[in-house]
């Protein structure tokens, strides 16, 4: 895949932006339409109850902080939109919690997975569940109490536009919860070492490594500065960004075992500790600290609270839409 993606990326730069983004979006669709996120962990018959249980076990073992980040049970009776529901693992948590949830995804595979999953567990019907594009949401302004998207918007060509759309459909005073990849992560470092440094092309960037070797074509990672720039132009406040370590960061399978110790030492120095208690995630996330950063130039400054391990792969972002 990598050589082919690199070649496509080379030709994209000579196309009009609209055309190149349409082609990239088609590639993203085709990649995820082959297999929804986390379904590779399931060994049982597809669409069976055991199949879905295996997916759920894997997801929340690998990313135990999702429940503390999403806080599903807080949204009972609230209107929630999930952008990019994939195999439906988080989506059914909203249903179980009693939320009035709607969802969109780019792929037919995700829609089929989630509809069958809802049926397998005999869960309540969602308000809306349909195929759509994160950059063009089919909902009126101010429709939801929460806009949620976990690990999706870094795959769409225009992430900024997708964020603007998510803010648009959230009601004033409503919340946004988004996970985006961190370009300055140990995982991005090991991709660069494996596909750039050890292959004699050290001039290649982390951005290039993620775009060509991380899941679908064109995958992006965002630095802390990138996030400040993205959110400073949006009508939001209470911006909080916690960067989390997953098993991918901890293992950092480089194909060159001695480097794994370097990755682990870097994570430790950046703040990872063993026996971390995921139940304290929300408490630490919501506890004010002096680490506030003022963002924005020429616009109203957006205070941003950064916590977590700055070398982790997952930026877990929360914000609140301005009231009117």
Tab-separated table of C-alpha atoms in Angstrom:
chain	number	residue	atom	x	y	z
A	1	UNK	CA	0.000	0.000	0.000
A	2	UNK	CA	2.739	2.442	0.961
A	3	UNK	CA	4.406	2.839	-2.417
A	4	UNK	CA	1.061	3.225	-4.106
A	5	UNK	CA	-0.113	5.818	-1.575
A	6	UNK	CA	3.135	7.770	-1.898
A	7	UNK	CA	2.719	7.877	-5.671
A	8	UNK	CA	-0.865	9.037	-5.363
A	9	UNK	CA	0.215	11.710	-2.864
A	10	UNK	CA	2.820	12.919	-5.345
A	11	UNK	CA	0.210	13.385	-8.072
A	12	UNK	CA	-2.326	14.990	-5.695
A	13	UNK	CA	-0.118	18.074	-5.330
A	14	UNK	CA	-0.500	18.884	-9.041
A	15	UNK	CA	-4.316	18.673	-9.041
A	16	UNK	CA	-6.841	21.383	-8.207
A	17	UNK	CA	-7.580	21.193	-4.480
A	18	UNK	CA	-11.226	20.222	-4.914
A	19	UNK	CA	-10.357	17.362	-7.246
A	20	UNK	CA	-7.503	16.059	-5.086
A	21	UNK	CA	-9.668	16.148	-1.947
A	22	UNK	CA	-12.456	14.254	-3.717
A	23	UNK	CA	-9.997	11.565	-4.820
A	24	UNK	CA	-8.500	11.302	-1.344
A	25	UNK	CA	-11.943	11.045	0.228
A	26	UNK	CA	-12.751	8.193	-2.152
A	27	UNK	CA	-9.560	6.397	-1.071
A	28	UNK	CA	-10.461	6.894	2.590
A	29	UNK	CA	-13.933	5.487	1.896
A	30	UNK	CA	-12.542	2.443	0.097
A	31	UNK	CA	-10.048	1.691	2.881
A	32	UNK	CA	-12.573	1.788	5.725
A	33	UNK	CA	-15.280	0.121	3.678
A	34	UNK	CA	-13.088	-2.990	3.669
A	35	UNK	CA	-13.003	-3.206	7.459
A	36	UNK	CA	-14.405	-0.941	10.161
A	37	UNK	CA	-12.095	0.157	12.973
A	38	UNK	CA	-11.264	-2.551	15.567
A	39	UNK	CA	-13.052	-5.341	13.668
A	40	UNK	CA	-9.645	-6.898	12.999
A	41	UNK	CA	-9.664	-7.974	16.655
A	42	UNK	CA	-12.712	-10.222	16.228
A	43	UNK	CA	-12.289	-13.911	15.397
A	44	UNK	CA	-15.916	-15.036	15.601
A	45	UNK	CA	-18.492	-15.150	12.817
A	46	UNK	CA	-19.124	-11.703	11.419
A	47	UNK	CA	-22.193	-9.919	12.792
A	48	UNK	CA	-22.655	-12.489	15.580
A	49	UNK	CA	-23.057	-11.321	19.160
A	50	UNK	CA	-19.686	-12.850	20.061
A	51	UNK	CA	-18.091	-10.958	17.167
A	52	UNK	CA	-19.315	-7.664	18.605
A	53	UNK	CA	-18.281	-8.617	22.142
A	54	UNK	CA	-14.731	-9.311	20.943
A	55	UNK	CA	-14.567	-5.906	19.251
A	56	UNK	CA	-15.813	-4.167	22.392
A	57	UNK	CA	-13.392	-6.041	24.657
A	58	UNK	CA	-10.463	-5.090	22.467
A	59	UNK	CA	-11.433	-1.419	22.127
A	60	UNK	CA	-11.873	-0.708	25.814
A	61	UNK	CA	-8.862	-2.797	26.844
A	62	UNK	CA	-6.655	-0.917	24.390
A	63	UNK	CA	-8.220	2.469	25.174
A	64	UNK	CA	-9.600	2.270	28.736
A	65	UNK	CA	-9.930	6.055	28.929
A	66	UNK	CA	-12.758	6.215	26.353
A	67	UNK	CA	-15.500	5.785	28.965
A	68	UNK	CA	-14.051	8.536	31.147
A	69	UNK	CA	-13.609	10.785	28.113
A	70	UNK	CA	-17.033	10.201	26.545
A	71	UNK	CA	-18.941	9.941	29.860
A	72	UNK	CA	-21.798	8.158	28.113
A	73	UNK	CA	-24.161	8.051	31.093
A	74	UNK	CA	-24.081	11.854	31.477
A	75	UNK	CA	-26.075	12.189	28.271
A	76	UNK	CA	-29.203	10.234	29.130
A	77	UNK	CA	-32.086	12.024	27.418
A	78	UNK	CA	-29.692	14.406	25.632
A	79	UNK	CA	-29.314	14.760	21.861
A	80	UNK	CA	-25.968	13.332	20.734
A	81	UNK	CA	-24.376	13.159	17.291
A	82	UNK	CA	-21.538	10.720	16.603
A	83	UNK	CA	-19.562	11.509	13.454
A	84	UNK	CA	-17.907	8.357	12.141
A	85	UNK	CA	-19.470	5.551	14.188
A	86	UNK	CA	-17.445	2.771	12.517
A	87	UNK	CA	-18.312	-0.651	13.954
A	88	UNK	CA	-20.707	1.034	16.396
A	89	UNK	CA	-18.853	0.228	19.635
A	90	UNK	CA	-19.175	3.706	21.131
A	91	UNK	CA	-22.476	4.305	19.374
A	92	UNK	CA	-24.274	1.545	21.270
A	93	UNK	CA	-22.973	2.965	24.561
A	94	UNK	CA	-24.986	6.120	23.856
A	95	UNK	CA	-28.064	3.957	23.235
A	96	UNK	CA	-27.490	1.941	26.410
A	97	UNK	CA	-27.149	5.198	28.340
A	98	UNK	CA	-30.515	6.438	27.067
A	99	UNK	CA	-29.194	9.232	24.845
A	100	UNK	CA	-31.178	10.439	21.852
A	101	UNK	CA	-28.367	9.612	19.483
A	102	UNK	CA	-27.865	10.102	15.751
A	103	UNK	CA	-24.858	9.035	13.732
A	104	UNK	CA	-23.237	9.365	10.342
A	105	UNK	CA	-20.450	7.452	8.643
A	106	UNK	CA	-18.831	7.546	5.226
A	107	UNK	CA	-19.005	3.793	4.593
A	108	UNK	CA	-21.658	1.202	3.898
A	109	UNK	CA	-19.665	-1.343	5.938
A	110	UNK	CA	-19.958	0.806	9.065
A	111	UNK	CA	-23.678	1.352	8.553
A	112	UNK	CA	-24.303	-2.379	8.160
A	113	UNK	CA	-22.118	-3.210	11.169
A	114	UNK	CA	-23.888	-0.751	13.433
A	115	UNK	CA	-27.430	-1.567	12.315
A	116	UNK	CA	-26.818	-5.295	12.833
A	117	UNK	CA	-25.194	-4.606	16.189
A	118	UNK	CA	-28.204	-2.647	17.421
A	119	UNK	CA	-30.435	-5.504	16.299
A	120	UNK	CA	-28.216	-8.182	17.901
A	121	UNK	CA	-28.543	-6.496	21.301
A	122	UNK	CA	-32.186	-5.474	20.806
A	123	UNK	CA	-31.317	-1.869	21.612
A	124	UNK	CA	-33.591	1.150	21.086
A	125	UNK	CA	-33.610	2.617	17.604
A	126	UNK	CA	-31.379	5.664	17.112
A	127	UNK	CA	-32.972	8.921	15.998
A	128	UNK	CA	-30.987	8.924	12.733
A	129	UNK	CA	-28.325	6.634	11.320
A	130	UNK	CA	-27.122	7.294	7.805
A	131	UNK	CA	-24.352	7.570	5.255
A	132	UNK	CA	-22.890	11.040	5.077
A	133	UNK	CA	-19.726	13.095	4.946
A	134	UNK	CA	-18.150	14.691	8.037
A	135	UNK	CA	-17.458	17.849	6.028
A	136	UNK	CA	-21.127	18.238	5.022
A	137	UNK	CA	-23.348	17.177	7.911
A	138	UNK	CA	-27.049	16.707	7.002
A	139	UNK	CA	-28.409	18.430	10.107
A	140	UNK	CA	-29.706	21.942	10.859
A	141	UNK	CA	-27.735	24.383	12.992
A	142	UNK	CA	-27.903	23.999	16.779
A	143	UNK	CA	-29.389	20.478	16.751
A	144	UNK	CA	-27.391	18.582	19.401
A	145	UNK	CA	-26.268	18.802	23.009
A	146	UNK	CA	-23.060	16.923	22.177
A	147	UNK	CA	-21.010	16.429	19.028
A	148	UNK	CA	-18.727	13.390	19.373
A	149	UNK	CA	-16.108	12.020	16.990
A	150	UNK	CA	-13.404	9.610	18.113
A	151	UNK	CA	-10.507	9.004	15.743
A	152	UNK	CA	-12.268	10.046	12.551
A	153	UNK	CA	-11.692	13.668	11.556
A	154	UNK	CA	-7.945	13.231	10.996
A	155	UNK	CA	-8.887	10.981	8.056
A	156	UNK	CA	-11.054	13.484	6.188
A	157	UNK	CA	-9.171	15.790	3.760
A	158	UNK	CA	-10.344	19.064	5.340
A	159	UNK	CA	-10.312	18.494	9.093
A	160	UNK	CA	-10.904	22.189	9.767
A	161	UNK	CA	-14.109	22.144	7.738
A	162	UNK	CA	-15.296	19.002	9.532
A	163	UNK	CA	-14.724	20.679	12.902
A	164	UNK	CA	-16.622	23.764	11.770
A	165	UNK	CA	-19.517	21.522	10.734
A	166	UNK	CA	-19.509	19.751	14.094
A	167	UNK	CA	-19.584	23.084	15.927
A	168	UNK	CA	-22.365	24.321	13.639
A	169	UNK	CA	-24.760	21.492	14.526
A	170	UNK	CA	-24.105	21.683	18.288
A	171	UNK	CA	-26.408	23.981	20.253
A	172	UNK	CA	-25.010	27.065	22.012
A	173	UNK	CA	-23.629	25.919	25.346
A	174	UNK	CA	-23.368	22.352	24.045
A	175	UNK	CA	-20.228	20.238	24.118
A	176	UNK	CA	-17.759	18.791	21.634
A	177	UNK	CA	-15.610	15.721	22.248
A	178	UNK	CA	-13.115	14.850	19.535
A	179	UNK	CA	-10.062	12.604	19.320
A	180	UNK	CA	-7.333	13.500	16.831
A	181	UNK	CA	-3.926	11.889	16.337
A	182	UNK	CA	-0.798	13.528	17.731
A	183	UNK	CA	1.946	14.106	15.158
A	184	UNK	CA	4.547	14.492	17.908
A	185	UNK	CA	3.891	11.001	19.296
A	186	UNK	CA	6.080	7.975	19.867
A	187	UNK	CA	3.903	6.100	17.371
A	188	UNK	CA	4.626	8.671	14.650
A	189	UNK	CA	8.316	8.489	15.588
A	190	UNK	CA	8.442	4.724	15.109
A	191	UNK	CA	6.676	5.022	11.739
A	192	UNK	CA	9.284	7.568	10.677
A	193	UNK	CA	12.176	5.387	11.909
A	194	UNK	CA	10.798	2.296	10.176
A	195	UNK	CA	9.771	3.821	6.845
A	196	UNK	CA	12.105	6.813	6.523
A	197	UNK	CA	15.283	6.561	8.603
A	198	UNK	CA	15.924	2.822	8.193
A	199	UNK	CA	15.137	3.053	4.474
A	200	UNK	CA	17.663	5.774	3.809
A	201	UNK	CA	15.311	8.754	3.509
A	202	UNK	CA	15.703	10.658	6.792
A	203	UNK	CA	14.543	13.906	5.179
A	204	UNK	CA	10.983	12.626	5.210
A	205	UNK	CA	8.742	14.132	7.893
A	206	UNK	CA	6.478	12.677	10.565
A	207	UNK	CA	3.616	14.199	8.571
A	208	UNK	CA	4.678	12.117	5.548
A	209	UNK	CA	5.021	8.945	7.645
A	210	UNK	CA	1.492	9.260	9.025
A	211	UNK	CA	-0.037	10.153	5.654
A	212	UNK	CA	1.502	7.145	3.938
A	213	UNK	CA	1.718	4.433	6.593
A	214	UNK	CA	-1.015	5.089	9.159
A	215	UNK	CA	-4.294	3.461	8.158
A	216	UNK	CA	-6.041	5.165	5.216
A	217	UNK	CA	-4.249	7.464	2.768
A	218	UNK	CA	-3.685	11.024	3.947
A	219	UNK	CA	-4.059	10.406	7.692
A	220	UNK	CA	-3.017	13.500	9.634
A	221	UNK	CA	-1.509	14.127	13.034
A	222	UNK	CA	-1.746	17.424	14.917
A	223	UNK	CA	0.740	19.132	17.195
A	224	UNK	CA	-0.436	21.139	20.175
A	225	UNK	CA	0.127	24.312	18.187
A	226	UNK	CA	-1.949	22.898	15.315
A	227	UNK	CA	-4.826	22.287	17.708
A	228	UNK	CA	-4.644	25.806	19.097
A	229	UNK	CA	-4.724	27.185	15.563
A	230	UNK	CA	-7.685	24.962	14.615
A	231	UNK	CA	-9.808	25.785	17.642
A	232	UNK	CA	-8.926	29.477	17.908
A	233	UNK	CA	-11.017	30.164	14.821
A	234	UNK	CA	-14.062	28.358	16.261
A	235	UNK	CA	-16.748	29.812	18.563
A	236	UNK	CA	-15.786	27.590	21.511
A	237	UNK	CA	-14.328	27.929	24.985
A	238	UNK	CA	-13.262	25.627	27.857
A	239	UNK	CA	-10.822	23.922	25.488
A	240	UNK	CA	-9.169	20.971	27.206
A	241	UNK	CA	-6.743	18.598	25.531
A	242	UNK	CA	-5.550	15.443	27.243
A	243	UNK	CA	-3.017	13.369	25.298
A	244	UNK	CA	-3.336	9.660	26.024
A	245	UNK	CA	-1.007	6.684	25.607
A	246	UNK	CA	-2.401	3.499	24.039
A	247	UNK	CA	-0.917	0.022	23.709
A	248	UNK	CA	0.326	1.093	20.259
A	249	UNK	CA	2.540	3.721	21.880
A	250	UNK	CA	3.705	1.373	24.613
A	251	UNK	CA	4.615	-1.465	22.264
A	252	UNK	CA	5.847	0.713	19.376
A	253	UNK	CA	6.511	-2.320	17.149
A	254	UNK	CA	9.361	-0.983	15.074
A	255	UNK	CA	10.697	-4.166	13.514
A	256	UNK	CA	13.965	-3.271	15.278
A	257	UNK	CA	13.534	-4.396	18.937
A	258	UNK	CA	16.340	-2.291	20.511
A	259	UNK	CA	14.408	0.827	19.547
A	260	UNK	CA	11.416	-0.310	21.591
A	261	UNK	CA	13.358	0.472	24.774
A	262	UNK	CA	14.053	3.972	23.503
A	263	UNK	CA	10.341	4.486	22.821
A	264	UNK	CA	9.398	3.241	26.283
A	265	UNK	CA	11.975	5.453	27.982
A	266	UNK	CA	10.683	8.474	26.041
A	267	UNK	CA	7.116	7.734	27.126
A	268	UNK	CA	8.218	7.342	30.739
A	269	UNK	CA	10.124	10.610	30.704
A	270	UNK	CA	7.106	12.345	29.142
A	271	UNK	CA	4.855	11.238	31.962
A	272	UNK	CA	3.604	7.675	31.464
A	273	UNK	CA	3.465	5.625	34.646
A	274	UNK	CA	2.514	2.004	35.128
A	275	UNK	CA	-0.665	1.060	36.993
A	276	UNK	CA	-2.402	4.217	35.858
A	277	UNK	CA	-5.983	4.293	37.096
A	278	UNK	CA	-8.396	5.167	34.263
A	279	UNK	CA	-11.113	5.993	36.812
A	280	UNK	CA	-9.177	9.126	37.789
A	281	UNK	CA	-9.114	10.369	34.208
A	282	UNK	CA	-12.145	12.630	34.507
A	283	UNK	CA	-11.031	14.029	37.845
A	284	UNK	CA	-7.592	15.000	36.552
A	285	UNK	CA	-8.992	16.185	33.258
A	286	UNK	CA	-11.391	18.589	34.941
A	287	UNK	CA	-9.081	19.808	37.689
A	288	UNK	CA	-7.792	23.312	36.878
A	289	UNK	CA	-4.016	23.637	36.746
A	290	UNK	CA	-1.702	26.554	35.925
A	291	UNK	CA	-0.879	24.995	32.535
A	292	UNK	CA	-3.125	27.278	30.533
A	293	UNK	CA	-2.010	28.390	27.087
A	294	UNK	CA	-3.340	31.468	25.340
A	295	UNK	CA	-4.001	30.849	21.673
A	296	UNK	CA	-4.945	32.991	18.725
A	297	UNK	CA	-3.471	35.992	17.027
A	298	UNK	CA	-5.787	38.824	16.097
A	299	UNK	CA	-8.799	36.978	17.553
A	300	UNK	CA	-10.245	36.479	21.022
A	301	UNK	CA	-7.684	34.296	22.860
A	302	UNK	CA	-8.803	30.732	23.572
A	303	UNK	CA	-7.529	29.323	26.883
A	304	UNK	CA	-6.424	25.703	26.431
A	305	UNK	CA	-5.623	23.278	29.220
A	306	UNK	CA	-3.116	20.566	28.236
A	307	UNK	CA	-2.749	17.413	30.346
A	308	UNK	CA	-1.614	13.823	29.860
A	309	UNK	CA	1.492	12.448	28.172
A	310	UNK	CA	2.596	14.760	25.372
A	311	UNK	CA	4.096	11.821	23.405
A	312	UNK	CA	0.885	9.761	23.367
A	313	UNK	CA	-0.939	9.158	20.088
A	314	UNK	CA	-4.424	10.316	21.080
A	315	UNK	CA	-5.351	13.957	21.652
A	316	UNK	CA	-8.683	13.738	23.523
A	317	UNK	CA	-10.245	17.170	23.096
A	318	UNK	CA	-13.269	18.701	24.788
A	319	UNK	CA	-14.733	22.154	24.250
A	320	UNK	CA	-17.970	24.020	24.801
A	321	UNK	CA	-19.745	26.040	22.122
A	322	UNK	CA	-20.175	29.718	22.878
A	323	UNK	CA	-23.643	30.735	24.023
A	324	UNK	CA	-25.030	32.851	21.207
